Amino acid sequence: MEKLWTGRSSGALDEYADKLNSSIGIDSRMYKEDIAGSVAHAGMLAKCGIISSEEGAQLIEGLGGILADLDAGTLKIDPAAEDIHSFVEAELTARLGDVGKKLHTARSRNDQVALDTRLYLKGECEKTAVLIKDVISALCHVAEANETTIMPGYTHLQRAQPVTFAHHLLAYGMMLARDLGRLEDAKARMMGACPLGSAALAGTTHPIDRAMTAAALGFETYCLNSMDGVSDRDHCVELCAALSVLMMHLSRLSEELILWSSWEFKFIELSDQFTTGSSIMPQKKNSDMAELVRGKTGRVYGDLTTLLVMLKGLPLAYNKDMQEDKEAVFDAFDTAKLCLAVFAPMIATMKVNAGNMLNAAKGGFINATDLADYLAKKGVPFRTAYKLTGQIVAACAADGKALEDLTLEEYKAYSDVFEADLYEEISLQTCVAKRVSAGGASPANIAAQLEYLRGVSDD
Ligand code: ARG
């Protein structure tokens, strides 16, 4: 296929140079956006009298035909084309003759690719948002069924204070709600200013109407600096950063799912649909999907790093280095979408072993803070109450007892403020129910979180 830029040069690239230069394998997935951009551009050229209205109509009809044929699979993208922009223009010219050659008036592949990528990534943001909402819904669904399932809450991976499984899961719901917000913010900024009409770098001498194309393509307005328009890749970086944070959250939850599935915890069992066996150990049920999500997180961080390093120190305006942007940002979206698609049903179908969670909560003196609070509420200064409770814990640990196993007489030996109501105060159910401070583990707080997250996920 003849290069678009044959003229000054013969366009006959060395075989490997051609391979290095080609981006069709990556950017062909933007064919719909490339054609949408060209349709808007052709309409604007005609409206501004840069081409005739008949020519505009012919171009738009020709582009529509190419889109329909690509969608139907009757037209195949030529892998020998340099990129999707060259392919569409060459196909249009093959179909329309000389009129096709007018499409590129007042335009460059530099503003074209900057536009196509934004339009394509807008769609990716929307698809990813739906998948994030599905995971939030799944978390809400399991949380709702486990509003009274008591488990140990941990700090330093040491049993700390009792919480409910609902409270623990909804913490991830909150993280994902912020991830949704980050994607939305990045998308809005990306769609704030349209680069089309920046042309190669300095704009054009043709009397174009940039506001018209910007509006037709769903942008708020057009970018004010044409050099910025063709060389800005902030949106790719921002989106990869947002996806990196999202993956970090999924990775943290994956780690917990893996731990909770272990024989050491046995808090949950993942469905057979999301686990694998071992080729040699017949007893194994491995949490491979959660492990892969944890592993793929590194890959998305890599995509972000690729972009940041590629852009660092690049002079204005367009440089071919920037062709590397799409592979990285597309990979980040592909990876995140696949992980999210696995995550929602994996969460929704997991079996929760409430009994094992409760048993774990019964060990480790996780009601010790509540015993100290009991004393503090009776007027003992908290630091004194803390120390006294620590001594009681040490004695119980030495005797292999839990706090609730001591008799009232034994308690009274430590302090005469202890009364029979202490047992109610340190029961695990009370410890959770009385955490009524806003955002705490109490049932009313769970209800508030569920209501908020259901709103976020349109559930
Ligand atoms: N394939 C190129 C890219 O993805 C399109 C822009 C090419 N522009 C140019 N001046 N060679 O960046």
mmCIF file with all atom_site columns, N, CA and C and ligand atoms in Angstrom, residues 23 27 82-83 85 109-110 113 233 318 320 322-323 325-326, ligand 1:
data_model
loop_
_atom_site.group_PDB
_atom_site.id
_atom_site.type_symbol
_atom_site.label_atom_id
_atom_site.label_alt_id
_atom_site.label_comp_id
_atom_site.label_asym_id
_atom_site.label_entity_id
_atom_site.label_seq_id
_atom_site.pdbx_PDB_ins_code
_atom_site.Cartn_x
_atom_site.Cartn_y
_atom_site.Cartn_z
_atom_site.occupancy
_atom_site.B_iso_or_equiv
_atom_site.pdbx_formal_charge
_atom_site.auth_seq_id
_atom_site.auth_comp_id
_atom_site.auth_asym_id
_atom_site.auth_atom_id
_atom_site.pdbx_PDB_model_num
ATOM   1  N N  . SER A 1 23  ? 1.491  1.159  12.871 1.00 0.00 ? 23  SER A N  1
ATOM   2  C CA . SER A 1 23  ? 0.699  1.077  14.106 1.00 0.00 ? 23  SER A CA 1
ATOM   3  C C  . SER A 1 23  ? -0.682 0.487  13.844 1.00 0.00 ? 23  SER A C  1
ATOM   4  N N  . ASP A 1 27  ? -3.935 0.551  16.230 1.00 0.00 ? 27  ASP A N  1
ATOM   5  C CA . ASP A 1 27  ? -4.956 1.606  16.103 1.00 0.00 ? 27  ASP A CA 1
ATOM   6  C C  . ASP A 1 27  ? -6.144 1.214  15.242 1.00 0.00 ? 27  ASP A C  1
ATOM   7  N N  . GLU A 1 82  ? -0.278 1.715  6.933  1.00 0.00 ? 82  GLU A N  1
ATOM   8  C CA . GLU A 1 82  ? 0.595  2.233  7.982  1.00 0.00 ? 82  GLU A CA 1
ATOM   9  C C  . GLU A 1 82  ? -0.176 2.407  9.292  1.00 0.00 ? 82  GLU A C  1
ATOM   10 N N  . ASP A 1 83  ? -1.348 2.985  9.179  1.00 0.00 ? 83  ASP A N  1
ATOM   11 C CA . ASP A 1 83  ? -2.192 3.159  10.369 1.00 0.00 ? 83  ASP A CA 1
ATOM   12 C C  . ASP A 1 83  ? -3.642 3.270  9.920  1.00 0.00 ? 83  ASP A C  1
ATOM   13 N N  . HIS A 1 85  ? -5.666 5.735  9.965  1.00 0.00 ? 85  HIS A N  1
ATOM   14 C CA . HIS A 1 85  ? -5.983 6.971  9.237  1.00 0.00 ? 85  HIS A CA 1
ATOM   15 C C  . HIS A 1 85  ? -5.653 6.810  7.744  1.00 0.00 ? 85  HIS A C  1
ATOM   16 N N  . ARG A 1 109 ? -2.641 14.002 10.419 1.00 0.00 ? 109 ARG A N  1
ATOM   17 C CA . ARG A 1 109 ? -2.826 12.813 11.239 1.00 0.00 ? 109 ARG A CA 1
ATOM   18 C C  . ARG A 1 109 ? -2.523 13.125 12.707 1.00 0.00 ? 109 ARG A C  1
ATOM   19 N N  . ASN A 1 110 ? -1.811 14.231 12.928 1.00 0.00 ? 110 ASN A N  1
ATOM   20 C CA . ASN A 1 110 ? -1.479 14.572 14.318 1.00 0.00 ? 110 ASN A CA 1
ATOM   21 C C  . ASN A 1 110 ? -2.718 14.974 15.125 1.00 0.00 ? 110 ASN A C  1
ATOM   22 N N  . VAL A 1 113 ? -5.170 11.703 15.172 1.00 0.00 ? 113 VAL A N  1
ATOM   23 C CA . VAL A 1 113 ? -4.912 10.631 16.155 1.00 0.00 ? 113 VAL A CA 1
ATOM   24 C C  . VAL A 1 113 ? -5.221 11.132 17.566 1.00 0.00 ? 113 VAL A C  1
ATOM   25 N N  . ARG A 1 233 ? -0.909 14.370 25.931 1.00 0.00 ? 233 ARG A N  1
ATOM   26 C CA . ARG A 1 233 ? -1.332 12.995 26.192 1.00 0.00 ? 233 ARG A CA 1
ATOM   27 C C  . ARG A 1 233 ? -1.665 12.824 27.683 1.00 0.00 ? 233 ARG A C  1
ATOM   28 N N  . TYR A 1 318 ? 4.203  17.192 18.021 1.00 0.00 ? 318 TYR A N  1
ATOM   29 C CA . TYR A 1 318 ? 4.090  15.734 17.865 1.00 0.00 ? 318 TYR A CA 1
ATOM   30 C C  . TYR A 1 318 ? 5.457  15.104 17.623 1.00 0.00 ? 318 TYR A C  1
ATOM   31 N N  . LYS A 1 320 ? 7.040  10.921 17.063 1.00 0.00 ? 320 LYS A N  1
ATOM   32 C CA . LYS A 1 320 ? 6.541  9.570  16.802 1.00 0.00 ? 320 LYS A CA 1
ATOM   33 C C  . LYS A 1 320 ? 6.573  8.687  18.047 1.00 0.00 ? 320 LYS A C  1
ATOM   34 N N  . MET A 1 322 ? 5.125  9.167  20.501 1.00 0.00 ? 322 MET A N  1
ATOM   35 C CA . MET A 1 322 ? 3.767  9.200  21.054 1.00 0.00 ? 322 MET A CA 1
ATOM   36 C C  . MET A 1 322 ? 2.876  8.109  20.491 1.00 0.00 ? 322 MET A C  1
ATOM   37 N N  . GLN A 1 323 ? 3.292  7.499  19.424 1.00 0.00 ? 323 GLN A N  1
ATOM   38 C CA . GLN A 1 323 ? 2.542  6.366  18.879 1.00 0.00 ? 323 GLN A CA 1
ATOM   39 C C  . GLN A 1 323 ? 2.464  5.229  19.908 1.00 0.00 ? 323 GLN A C  1
ATOM   40 N N  . ASP A 1 325 ? 1.670  5.520  22.909 1.00 0.00 ? 325 ASP A N  1
ATOM   41 C CA . ASP A 1 325 ? 0.654  5.796  23.949 1.00 0.00 ? 325 ASP A CA 1
ATOM   42 C C  . ASP A 1 325 ? -0.486 4.790  23.917 1.00 0.00 ? 325 ASP A C  1
ATOM   43 N N  . LYS A 1 326 ? -0.948 4.464  22.696 1.00 0.00 ? 326 LYS A N  1
ATOM   44 C CA . LYS A 1 326 ? -2.168 3.677  22.592 1.00 0.00 ? 326 LYS A CA 1
ATOM   45 C C  . LYS A 1 326 ? -1.991 2.253  23.105 1.00 0.00 ? 326 LYS A C  1
HETATM 46 N N1 . ARG B 2 .   ? 0.141  6.377  13.952 1.00 0.00 ? 1   ARG B N1 1
HETATM 47 C C1 . ARG B 2 .   ? 0.417  7.663  14.454 1.00 0.00 ? 1   ARG B C1 1
HETATM 48 C C2 . ARG B 2 .   ? 0.277  7.683  15.992 1.00 0.00 ? 1   ARG B C2 1
HETATM 49 O O1 . ARG B 2 .   ? -0.333 6.827  16.475 1.00 0.00 ? 1   ARG B O1 1
HETATM 50 C C3 . ARG B 2 .   ? -0.510 8.680  13.856 1.00 0.00 ? 1   ARG B C3 1
HETATM 51 C C4 . ARG B 2 .   ? 0.050  10.042 13.754 1.00 0.00 ? 1   ARG B C4 1
HETATM 52 C C5 . ARG B 2 .   ? 1.103  10.073 12.733 1.00 0.00 ? 1   ARG B C5 1
HETATM 53 N N2 . ARG B 2 .   ? 1.618  11.367 12.498 1.00 0.00 ? 1   ARG B N2 1
HETATM 54 C C6 . ARG B 2 .   ? 2.754  11.583 11.877 1.00 0.00 ? 1   ARG B C6 1
HETATM 55 N N3 . ARG B 2 .   ? 3.126  12.793 11.725 1.00 0.00 ? 1   ARG B N3 1
HETATM 56 N N4 . ARG B 2 .   ? 3.514  10.608 11.462 1.00 0.00 ? 1   ARG B N4 1
HETATM 57 O O2 . ARG B 2 .   ? 0.795  8.533  16.634 1.00 0.00 ? 1   ARG B O2 1
#
